[in-house]
CSV table of C-alpha atoms in Angstrom, one decimal:
chain,number,residue,atom,x,y,z
A,381,MET,CA,0.0,0.0,0.0
A,382,ARG,CA,1.4,3.3,-1.0
A,383,ARG,CA,1.9,5.7,1.9
A,384,PRO,CA,1.0,9.3,1.5
A,385,SER,CA,3.9,11.7,1.3
A,386,GLN,CA,4.7,13.3,4.7
A,387,SER,CA,3.6,16.9,4.7
A,388,LYS,CA,5.6,19.6,6.5
A,389,SER,CA,4.1,21.8,9.2
A,390,VAL,CA,3.2,25.2,7.8
A,391,ARG,CA,4.6,26.9,10.9
A,392,LYS,CA,7.9,25.0,10.5
A,393,THR,CA,8.1,25.7,6.8
A,394,LEU,CA,7.5,29.4,7.3
A,395,LEU,CA,10.1,29.6,10.1
A,396,GLN,CA,12.6,27.7,7.9
A,397,MET,CA,12.1,30.2,5.1
A,398,LEU,CA,11.7,33.5,7.0
A,399,VAL,CA,14.3,33.1,9.7
A,400,PRO,CA,17.3,32.4,7.4
A,401,ALA,CA,16.1,35.1,5.1
A,402,GLY,CA,15.9,37.6,8.0
A,403,MET,CA,19.4,36.5,9.2
A,404,GLY,CA,20.8,36.9,5.7
A,405,LEU,CA,19.3,40.3,5.3
A,406,MET,CA,20.7,41.4,8.7
A,407,ALA,CA,24.1,40.0,7.9
A,408,LEU,CA,24.1,41.9,4.6
A,409,ALA,CA,23.0,45.1,6.3
A,410,TRP,CA,25.8,44.7,8.8
A,411,LEU,CA,28.4,44.3,6.1
A,412,VAL,CA,27.0,47.2,4.2
A,413,HIS,CA,27.0,49.3,7.4
A,414,GLY,CA,30.7,48.4,8.0
A,415,SER,CA,31.7,49.3,4.4
A,416,LEU,CA,29.8,52.6,4.5
A,417,LEU,CA,31.2,53.5,7.9
A,418,ASP,CA,34.8,52.9,6.8
A,419,ARG,CA,34.3,54.9,3.6
A,420,MET,CA,32.7,57.8,5.4
A,421,SER,CA,35.4,57.9,8.0
A,422,ARG,CA,38.2,57.9,5.4
A,423,GLU,CA,36.5,60.7,3.4
A,424,PHE,CA,36.0,62.7,6.6
A,425,VAL,CA,39.7,62.3,7.7
A,426,GLU,CA,40.9,63.2,4.2
A,427,SER,CA,38.8,66.3,4.2
A,428,ARG,CA,40.2,67.4,7.6
A,429,LEU,CA,43.8,66.7,6.5
A,430,LYS,CA,43.3,68.8,3.3
A,431,ASP,CA,41.9,71.7,5.4
A,432,GLU,CA,44.8,71.6,7.8
A,433,VAL,CA,47.4,71.5,5.0
A,434,ALA,CA,45.7,74.5,3.5
A,435,PHE,CA,45.8,76.2,6.9
A,436,LEU,CA,49.6,75.5,7.2
A,437,GLN,CA,50.1,76.7,3.7
A,438,HIS,CA,48.3,80.0,4.5
A,439,GLN,CA,50.5,80.5,7.6
A,440,ILE,CA,53.7,79.8,5.7
A,441,HIS,CA,52.7,82.3,3.0
A,442,GLN,CA,52.0,84.9,5.7
A,443,GLN,CA,55.5,84.3,7.1
A,444,GLY,CA,57.0,84.7,3.6
A,445,GLY,CA,58.2,81.1,3.6
A,446,GLN,CA,60.2,81.5,6.8
A,447,ILE,CA,59.2,78.5,8.8
A,448,ASP,CA,61.5,79.4,11.7
A,449,THR,CA,59.1,82.2,12.6
A,450,LEU,CA,56.1,79.9,12.7
A,451,GLN,CA,54.6,79.1,16.0
A,452,THR,CA,55.4,75.4,15.9
A,453,GLY,CA,56.4,73.1,18.6
A,454,ASP,CA,53.2,71.3,19.7
A,455,TYR,CA,51.0,74.3,18.7
A,456,PHE,CA,49.7,72.9,15.5
A,457,GLN,CA,49.4,69.4,16.9
A,458,ASP,CA,47.4,70.7,19.8
A,459,VAL,CA,45.2,72.6,17.4
A,460,PHE,CA,44.8,69.9,14.8
A,461,HIS,CA,45.3,66.8,17.0
A,462,HIS,CA,47.3,65.5,14.0
A,463,ALA,CA,51.0,65.0,13.3
A,464,PHE,CA,52.6,67.3,10.8
A,465,ALA,CA,55.8,67.9,8.9
A,466,ILE,CA,57.1,71.0,7.2
A,467,HIS,CA,60.2,71.0,5.0
A,468,ALA,CA,61.7,74.1,3.5
A,469,GLY,CA,65.3,75.2,2.7
A,470,GLY,CA,66.8,72.0,3.9
A,471,LYS,CA,65.1,72.3,7.3
A,472,THR,CA,62.4,69.9,8.5
A,473,ILE,CA,60.0,70.4,11.4
A,474,ILE,CA,58.2,67.3,12.5
A,475,SER,CA,55.7,67.1,15.4
A,476,PRO,CA,55.5,65.0,17.5
A,477,GLN,CA,59.0,63.6,17.6
A,478,SER,CA,57.7,60.1,17.9
A,479,TRP,CA,56.6,60.3,14.3
A,480,GLN,CA,60.1,61.2,13.1
A,481,HIS,CA,60.8,57.8,11.5
A,482,LEU,CA,57.4,57.8,9.9
A,483,MET,CA,57.2,61.4,8.6
A,484,GLN,CA,60.8,61.7,7.4
A,485,PRO,CA,60.3,59.1,4.5
A,486,LEU,CA,57.1,60.9,3.5
A,487,VAL,CA,59.0,64.2,3.3
A,488,GLN,CA,61.6,62.7,1.0
A,489,SER,CA,58.9,60.9,-1.0
A,490,GLU,CA,57.7,62.3,-4.3
A,491,GLU,CA,54.1,61.3,-3.7
A,492,GLN,CA,51.4,64.0,-3.6
A,493,GLY,CA,47.9,64.0,-2.1
A,494,THR,CA,46.6,61.3,0.1
A,495,ILE,CA,49.1,58.7,1.2
A,496,ARG,CA,48.3,55.5,3.1
A,497,ARG,CA,50.9,53.6,5.2
A,498,THR,CA,50.2,50.3,7.0
A,499,ALA,CA,52.0,48.2,9.5
A,500,SER,CA,54.3,46.4,7.0
A,501,GLU,CA,55.7,49.8,5.8
A,502,VAL,CA,56.4,51.6,9.1
A,503,GLN,CA,59.1,51.2,11.7
A,504,LYS,CA,58.6,49.5,15.1
A,505,GLY,CA,57.1,51.8,17.7
A,506,ALA,CA,55.5,54.1,15.2
A,507,PRO,CA,51.8,54.1,14.4
A,508,SER,CA,51.0,51.1,12.3
A,509,ASN,CA,48.2,52.5,10.2
A,510,ILE,CA,48.3,56.2,9.1
A,511,LEU,CA,46.6,58.4,6.5
A,512,ALA,CA,48.6,61.4,5.4
A,513,TYR,CA,48.1,64.3,3.0
A,514,ARG,CA,51.2,65.7,1.3
A,515,GLU,CA,51.4,68.9,-0.7
A,516,THR,CA,54.3,70.8,-2.3
A,517,PHE,CA,54.2,74.5,-3.1
A,518,GLN,CA,56.6,77.4,-3.6
A,519,VAL,CA,56.9,80.7,-1.8
A,520,ASP,CA,59.2,83.2,-3.4
A,521,GLY,CA,60.7,80.3,-5.6
A,522,GLN,CA,61.4,78.2,-2.5
A,523,PRO,CA,59.8,74.7,-2.6
A,524,ILE,CA,58.0,73.9,0.7
A,525,VAL,CA,56.6,70.5,1.6
A,526,VAL,CA,53.7,70.2,4.1
A,527,ILE,CA,52.4,66.9,5.4
A,528,VAL,CA,49.6,66.3,7.9
A,529,ALA,CA,48.9,62.7,9.1
A,530,GLU,CA,46.5,60.9,11.4
A,531,ASP,CA,46.7,57.6,13.1
A,532,LEU,CA,43.8,55.5,11.8
A,533,ASP,CA,44.1,52.8,14.5
A,534,ALA,CA,42.3,54.9,17.1
A,535,LEU,CA,39.6,55.8,14.6
A,536,GLN,CA,39.3,52.2,13.4
A,537,ASN,CA,39.1,51.0,17.1
A,538,SER,CA,36.1,53.4,17.5
A,539,GLN,CA,34.6,52.1,14.2
A,540,SER,CA,35.1,48.5,15.4
A,541,GLU,CA,33.4,49.2,18.7
A,542,LEU,CA,30.5,50.9,16.8
A,543,HIS,CA,30.4,48.0,14.4
A,544,ALA,CA,30.3,45.5,17.3
A,545,TRP,CA,27.4,47.3,18.9
A,546,THR,CA,25.7,47.2,15.5
A,547,ALA,CA,26.2,43.4,15.4
A,548,ILE,CA,24.8,43.0,18.9
A,549,LEU,CA,21.8,45.1,17.9
A,550,SER,CA,21.3,43.0,14.7
A,551,ILE,CA,21.3,39.8,16.7
A,552,LEU,CA,18.7,41.3,19.1
A,553,LEU,CA,16.6,42.4,16.0
A,554,ILE,CA,16.9,38.9,14.6
A,555,LEU,CA,15.6,37.4,17.9
A,556,LEU,CA,12.8,40.0,17.9
A,557,LEU,CA,12.0,39.1,14.3
A,558,VAL,CA,11.8,35.4,15.2
A,559,GLY,CA,9.5,36.2,18.0
A,560,VAL,CA,7.3,38.4,15.8
A,561,ILE,CA,7.2,35.7,13.1
A,562,TRP,CA,6.3,33.1,15.6
A,563,ILE,CA,3.4,35.2,17.0
A,564,GLY,CA,2.3,36.1,13.5
A,565,ILE,CA,2.2,32.5,12.4
A,566,THR,CA,0.4,31.4,15.5
A,567,LEU,CA,-2.3,34.1,15.1
A,568,SER,CA,-2.6,33.3,11.4
A,569,MET,CA,-3.1,29.6,12.2
A,570,ARG,CA,-6.0,30.3,14.6
A,571,PRO,CA,-8.6,30.1,11.8
A,572,VAL,CA,-7.2,26.7,10.8
A,573,VAL,CA,-7.6,25.5,14.4
A,574,SER,CA,-11.2,26.8,14.5
A,575,LEU,CA,-11.9,25.1,11.2
A,576,GLN,CA,-10.4,21.9,12.4
A,577,ALA,CA,-12.6,22.1,15.6
A,578,ALA,CA,-15.7,22.7,13.4
A,579,LEU,CA,-14.9,19.7,11.2
A,580,LYS,CA,-14.6,17.6,14.4
A,581,ARG,CA,-18.1,18.8,15.5
A,582,LEU,CA,-19.4,18.1,12.1
A,583,GLN,CA,-17.9,14.6,12.2
A,584,GLY,CA,-19.5,14.1,15.6
A,585,GLY,CA,-22.9,15.1,14.4
A,586,GLU,CA,-23.1,18.2,16.6
A,587,VAL,CA,-23.5,20.5,13.6
A,588,SER,CA,-24.7,20.0,10.0
A,589,ARG,CA,-22.7,22.8,8.4
A,590,ILE,CA,-19.5,24.6,9.0
A,591,ASP,CA,-20.2,28.0,10.6
A,592,VAL,CA,-17.1,29.7,11.9
A,593,LYS,CA,-15.7,33.2,11.6
A,594,THR,CA,-12.7,33.0,9.4
A,595,PRO,CA,-10.6,35.6,7.5
A,596,ASP,CA,-11.5,36.5,4.0
A,597,GLU,CA,-8.8,34.2,2.6
A,598,PHE,CA,-10.5,31.2,4.2
A,599,GLN,CA,-14.1,32.1,3.3
A,600,PRO,CA,-13.9,30.3,-0.2
A,601,LEU,CA,-12.7,27.2,1.6
A,602,VAL,CA,-15.6,27.2,4.0
A,603,LEU,CA,-18.0,27.9,1.2
A,604,GLN,CA,-16.6,25.0,-0.9
A,605,LEU,CA,-16.8,22.6,2.1
A,606,ASN,CA,-20.5,23.6,2.7
A,607,GLN,CA,-21.3,23.2,-1.0
A,608,LEU,CA,-19.7,19.8,-0.9
A,609,LEU,CA,-21.8,18.8,2.1
A,610,ASP,CA,-24.9,20.1,0.2
A,611,SER,CA,-24.0,18.1,-2.8
A,612,LEU,CA,-23.5,14.9,-0.7
A,613,ASP,CA,-26.9,15.5,1.0
A,614,GLN,CA,-28.6,16.0,-2.3
A,615,ARG,CA,-27.0,12.8,-3.7
A,616,LEU,CA,-28.1,10.8,-0.7
A,617,GLU,CA,-31.6,12.2,-0.9
A,618,ARG,CA,-31.7,11.5,-4.6
A,619,SER,CA,-30.6,7.9,-4.0
A,620,ARG,CA,-33.3,7.5,-1.4
A,621,ASP,CA,-35.9,8.9,-3.8
A,622,ALA,CA,-34.7,6.7,-6.6
A,623,LEU,CA,-35.0,3.6,-4.5
A,624,ALA,CA,-38.5,4.6,-3.3
A,625,ASN,CA,-39.6,5.4,-6.8
A,626,LEU,CA,-38.2,2.2,-8.1
A,627,SER,CA,-39.9,0.2,-5.4
A,628,HIS,CA,-43.2,1.9,-6.0
A,629,SER,CA,-43.0,1.6,-9.8
A,630,ILE,CA,-42.2,-2.0,-10.1
A,631,LYS,CA,-44.4,-3.2,-7.3
A,632,THR,CA,-47.6,-3.3,-9.5
A,633,PRO,CA,-46.0,-5.1,-12.5
A,634,ILE,CA,-44.5,-7.7,-10.2
A,635,ALA,CA,-47.8,-8.2,-8.4
A,636,ALA,CA,-49.5,-8.7,-11.7
A,637,VAL,CA,-47.0,-11.2,-13.0
A,638,ARG,CA,-47.1,-13.1,-9.6
A,639,GLN,CA,-50.9,-13.2,-9.8
A,640,ILE,CA,-50.8,-14.7,-13.3
A,641,LEU,CA,-48.2,-17.3,-12.3
A,642,GLU,CA,-50.0,-18.2,-9.0
A,643,ASP,CA,-53.4,-18.8,-10.8
A,644,ALA,CA,-52.9,-22.5,-11.6
A,645,ASP,CA,-56.4,-22.8,-13.1
A,646,ARG,CA,-55.8,-20.2,-15.7
A,647,PRO,CA,-54.1,-21.5,-18.8
A,648,LEU,CA,-51.0,-19.5,-19.9
A,649,ASP,CA,-52.1,-18.6,-23.4
A,650,ALA,CA,-50.6,-16.2,-25.9
A,651,ASP,CA,-52.4,-13.2,-24.5
A,652,LEU,CA,-51.2,-13.8,-21.0
A,653,ARG,CA,-47.7,-14.4,-22.2
A,654,ASN,CA,-47.9,-11.1,-24.1
A,655,GLU,CA,-49.2,-9.3,-20.9
A,656,MET,CA,-46.4,-10.8,-18.8
A,657,ALA,CA,-43.9,-9.7,-21.4
A,658,ASN,CA,-45.3,-6.1,-21.3
A,659,ARG,CA,-45.2,-6.1,-17.5
A,660,LEU,CA,-41.6,-7.3,-17.5
A,661,GLY,CA,-40.8,-4.7,-20.2
A,662,ASP,CA,-42.2,-2.0,-17.9
A,663,ILE,CA,-40.0,-3.3,-15.1
A,664,ASP,CA,-37.0,-3.2,-17.3
A,665,GLN,CA,-37.7,0.3,-18.5
A,666,GLN,CA,-38.2,1.5,-15.0
A,667,LEU,CA,-34.9,0.0,-13.9
A,668,GLU,CA,-33.2,1.6,-16.9
A,669,ALA,CA,-34.7,4.9,-16.2
A,670,GLU,CA,-33.7,4.9,-12.5
A,671,MET,CA,-30.2,3.8,-13.5
A,672,ARG,CA,-30.0,6.8,-15.7
A,673,ARG,CA,-31.3,9.1,-13.0
A,674,SER,CA,-28.8,7.7,-10.6
A,675,ARG,CA,-26.0,8.7,-12.9
A,676,PHE,CA,-27.0,12.4,-12.8
A,677,ALA,CA,-24.1,14.3,-11.2
A,678,GLY,CA,-25.6,17.7,-10.7
A,679,PRO,CA,-23.4,20.8,-10.3
A,680,GLN,CA,-19.8,20.0,-9.5
A,681,VAL,CA,-16.9,22.4,-9.1
A,682,GLY,CA,-14.3,22.0,-11.8
A,683,LYS,CA,-16.6,20.0,-14.2
A,684,SER,CA,-17.4,21.4,-17.6
A,685,ALA,CA,-18.5,20.3,-21.0
A,686,TYR,CA,-18.1,21.3,-24.7
A,687,PRO,CA,-21.7,22.1,-25.7
A,688,VAL,CA,-21.0,22.5,-29.5
A,689,LYS,CA,-19.0,19.3,-29.8
A,690,GLN,CA,-21.5,17.2,-27.8
A,691,ALA,CA,-24.4,18.7,-29.8
A,692,ARG,CA,-22.8,17.9,-33.2
A,693,ASP,CA,-22.1,14.3,-32.0
A,694,LEU,CA,-25.7,13.9,-30.9
A,695,LEU,CA,-27.1,15.4,-34.1
A,696,TRP,CA,-25.0,13.1,-36.2
A,697,MET,CA,-26.3,10.1,-34.2
A,698,LEU,CA,-30.0,11.1,-34.4
A,699,GLY,CA,-29.6,11.9,-38.1
A,700,ARG,CA,-28.8,8.1,-38.5
A,701,LEU,CA,-31.7,7.2,-36.2
A,702,TYR,CA,-34.2,9.3,-38.1
A,703,PRO,CA,-32.8,9.4,-41.6
A,704,GLU,CA,-35.9,10.9,-43.1
A,705,LYS,CA,-35.6,14.0,-40.9
A,706,SER,CA,-33.1,16.8,-40.7
A,707,PHE,CA,-31.4,18.2,-37.6
A,708,GLU,CA,-30.0,21.7,-37.7
A,709,LEU,CA,-27.7,23.5,-35.2
A,710,SER,CA,-27.4,27.2,-34.9
A,711,THR,CA,-25.0,28.8,-32.4
A,712,GLU,CA,-22.4,31.5,-32.1
A,713,LEU,CA,-20.3,29.6,-29.6
A,714,THR,CA,-16.9,28.3,-30.6
A,715,GLU,CA,-15.9,24.6,-30.5
A,716,GLU,CA,-13.6,25.4,-27.5
A,717,ARG,CA,-16.3,27.1,-25.4
A,718,ARG,CA,-17.0,25.3,-22.2
A,719,TRP,CA,-20.1,25.3,-20.1
A,720,PRO,CA,-19.9,24.7,-16.3
A,721,ILE,CA,-22.1,21.6,-16.5
A,722,GLU,CA,-21.2,17.9,-16.1
A,723,GLU,CA,-20.7,16.2,-19.5
A,724,HIS,CA,-23.1,13.3,-18.8
A,725,ASP,CA,-25.8,15.7,-17.6
A,726,LEU,CA,-25.5,17.9,-20.8
A,727,ASN,CA,-25.7,14.7,-22.9
A,728,GLU,CA,-28.9,13.7,-21.1
A,729,ILE,CA,-30.5,17.1,-21.6
A,730,LEU,CA,-29.6,17.4,-25.3
A,731,GLY,CA,-30.2,13.7,-26.0
A,732,ASN,CA,-33.7,13.6,-24.5
A,733,LEU,CA,-34.8,16.9,-26.1
A,734,LEU,CA,-33.5,16.0,-29.5
A,735,ASP,CA,-34.9,12.4,-29.4
A,736,ASN,CA,-38.3,13.7,-28.3
A,737,ALA,CA,-38.2,16.3,-31.1
A,738,GLY,CA,-37.0,13.8,-33.7
A,739,LYS,CA,-39.8,11.4,-32.6
A,740,TRP,CA,-42.5,14.0,-33.2
A,741,SER,CA,-41.2,16.2,-36.0
A,742,SER,CA,-42.4,16.0,-39.5
A,743,ARG,CA,-39.2,17.0,-41.3
A,744,CYS,CA,-36.9,19.2,-39.4
A,745,VAL,CA,-35.5,19.7,-35.8
A,746,GLU,CA,-33.7,22.9,-34.9
A,747,LEU,CA,-31.2,23.2,-32.0
A,748,SER,CA,-29.9,26.6,-30.8
A,749,LEU,CA,-27.1,27.0,-28.2
A,750,LYS,CA,-26.9,30.6,-26.8
A,751,GLU,CA,-25.0,32.3,-24.0
A,752,SER,CA,-25.5,35.6,-22.4
A,753,CYS,CA,-23.6,37.3,-19.6
A,754,GLU,CA,-25.9,35.5,-17.1
A,755,HIS,CA,-27.4,32.4,-18.7
A,756,MET,CA,-26.6,29.5,-21.0
A,757,GLU,CA,-29.6,28.5,-23.1
A,758,ILE,CA,-30.6,25.4,-25.1
A,759,ILE,CA,-33.6,25.7,-27.4
A,760,VAL,CA,-35.0,22.8,-29.4
A,761,CYS,CA,-37.9,23.3,-31.9
A,762,ASP,CA,-39.6,20.8,-34.1
A,763,ASP,CA,-42.3,21.0,-36.8
A,764,GLY,CA,-44.5,18.3,-35.4
A,765,PRO,CA,-48.1,18.5,-34.2
A,766,GLY,CA,-47.1,20.2,-31.0
A,767,VAL,CA,-49.2,20.2,-27.9
A,768,ALA,CA,-52.2,22.2,-26.7
A,769,GLU,CA,-51.2,25.3,-24.8
A,770,ASP,CA,-53.1,24.2,-21.7
A,771,ALA,CA,-51.2,20.9,-21.7
A,772,THR,CA,-47.7,22.3,-21.9
A,773,ASP,CA,-47.6,22.6,-18.1
A,774,GLN,CA,-48.0,18.8,-17.9
A,775,LEU,CA,-44.9,18.2,-19.9
A,776,GLY,CA,-41.8,17.3,-17.9
A,777,LYS,CA,-43.9,15.5,-15.2
A,778,ARG,CA,-42.7,12.0,-14.6
A,779,GLY,CA,-44.7,9.4,-16.5
A,780,MET,CA,-46.9,12.0,-18.2
A,781,ARG,CA,-47.6,11.1,-21.8
A,782,LEU,CA,-49.9,13.3,-23.9
A,783,ASP,CA,-50.1,10.8,-26.7
A,784,GLU,CA,-50.1,7.0,-26.2
A,785,GLN,CA,-49.7,6.3,-29.9
A,786,THR,CA,-46.0,7.0,-30.0
A,787,PRO,CA,-43.7,4.6,-28.2
A,788,GLY,CA,-42.2,5.9,-24.9
A,789,HIS,CA,-42.6,6.1,-21.2
A,790,GLY,CA,-42.9,9.8,-20.7
A,791,LEU,CA,-39.6,9.9,-18.8
A,792,GLY,CA,-37.3,11.8,-21.3
A,793,LEU,CA,-38.7,15.3,-20.6
A,794,ALA,CA,-39.0,14.5,-16.9
A,795,ILE,CA,-35.3,13.6,-16.8
A,796,VAL,CA,-34.5,16.8,-18.5
A,797,CYS,CA,-36.5,18.8,-16.0
A,798,ASP,CA,-34.9,17.0,-13.1
A,799,ILE,CA,-31.4,17.8,-14.3
A,800,VAL,CA,-32.2,21.4,-15.1
A,801,GLN,CA,-33.8,21.8,-11.6
A,802,ARG,CA,-30.6,20.5,-10.0
A,803,TYR,CA,-28.6,23.2,-11.8
A,804,GLY,CA,-31.1,25.9,-10.6
A,805,GLY,CA,-32.3,26.3,-14.2
A,806,LEU,CA,-35.7,26.6,-15.8
A,807,ALA,CA,-37.4,24.4,-18.5
A,808,VAL,CA,-40.2,26.1,-20.5
A,809,PHE,CA,-42.3,24.3,-23.1
A,810,SER,CA,-44.3,26.3,-25.6
A,811,LYS,CA,-45.4,26.3,-29.3
A,812,SER,CA,-42.6,26.6,-31.8
A,813,PRO,CA,-42.7,29.0,-34.7
A,814,THR,CA,-43.0,26.0,-37.1
A,815,GLY,CA,-46.1,24.8,-35.2
A,816,GLY,CA,-44.5,22.0,-33.1
A,817,LEU,CA,-43.0,22.0,-29.6
A,818,LYS,CA,-40.4,24.4,-28.4
A,819,ALA,CA,-38.3,23.4,-25.4
A,820,ASP,CA,-36.4,26.3,-23.9
A,821,ILE,CA,-33.8,25.4,-21.2
A,822,SER,CA,-32.1,28.3,-19.3
A,823,ILE,CA,-29.4,27.7,-16.7
A,824,ARG,CA,-27.8,30.6,-14.8
A,825,LEU,CA,-24.0,30.7,-15.0
A,826,PRO,CA,-22.7,29.9,-11.5
A,827,THR,CA,-20.2,32.8,-11.6
A,828,GLN,CA,-23.0,35.4,-11.8
A,829,PRO,CA,-24.8,36.7,-8.7
A,830,THR,CA,-28.4,35.5,-8.3
A,831,ALA,CA,-31.2,37.8,-9.0
A,832,SER,CA,-32.3,37.8,-5.3
A,833,ALA,CA,-28.7,38.7,-4.1
């Protein structure tokens, strides 16, 4: 026996999808934050270094290029909080002195603008990660080099601390996200729990229909379940009615046959044999009719039929059954057009109407298939003798035959009316334009709202 595939919990599936996605987004945001923070810090330091180099350049111009008269020492370092170096006329001023080994190579370098030095390029004891800005200019034809540098280690330590706090905050946000997702899933699953409880009450016979308050997304499911219950109830009721009708209809023929067989004094002549054959024929016809009625499906979700194709097939078959008569089809529907009606039910409607019209027509039977925005319509007209206007109301009643001269049991139109009624449609019989009978079947499309709504 094939075991059904094991389904995953919705809560578990959502957590498996949302939590890794949230963690991935948080990690990406953390990396982007670190990259942007580093870039902004570097650009900020570069801007400050340029400003301080410009300030020194202005001071040197004011002193006419005489750096000896500048107020140096630790003055500029105290003002800038940066190390600097000034070289002019073979003299170099570097502050603080601990940066001597680092700044001296930069003074002798030919690089201009922003310069980066890392641990592999500096001497032991000096800052291991610096960013400097070097500019060379002339005052009265004398070249002067000005360098302002900053130790990035302190700045990067601050960035690392800020980045670490950002990581901690991200982890807390992930935990909060998991909690929110868990609460959201639990609240979203409440309607399912309510629906499950309603199904248990339904199974236990406490209720006959599902009546629970659910979100809009679950309303179609509840509606479909109730429609399914309605359909099952209708089928059960139909089966009971069919059995009751069958029992009632064959009881009389069986009693008549039994009476003939039990009468030992009565010879079984040809007339009695013929009468018994007729009674048994009636039983057979009743059994066949009830078997056909039991196959009626009624409205079913997802079931549909091709009316044009089925009509053409039936017209071809009836044309062979009544070769002296013509069967015409008029419709604007395409071959691919579907009607929301079970295929067997549509065959029963078309077959019984066309067979009845073919039986009574003189020469021609016309079938029309129409569709409007609200209804699908089947019209069958014949040019036969028709029926009296006051007798059309009797048509479609089970066992009712208005003319005993033509073979039949009066069940065809009754079967049509039964099927149409189950689809909520209407069957109307009237006089056709050619003088015969006109059968007009109208069934409302299920997607359209009812007139009373």
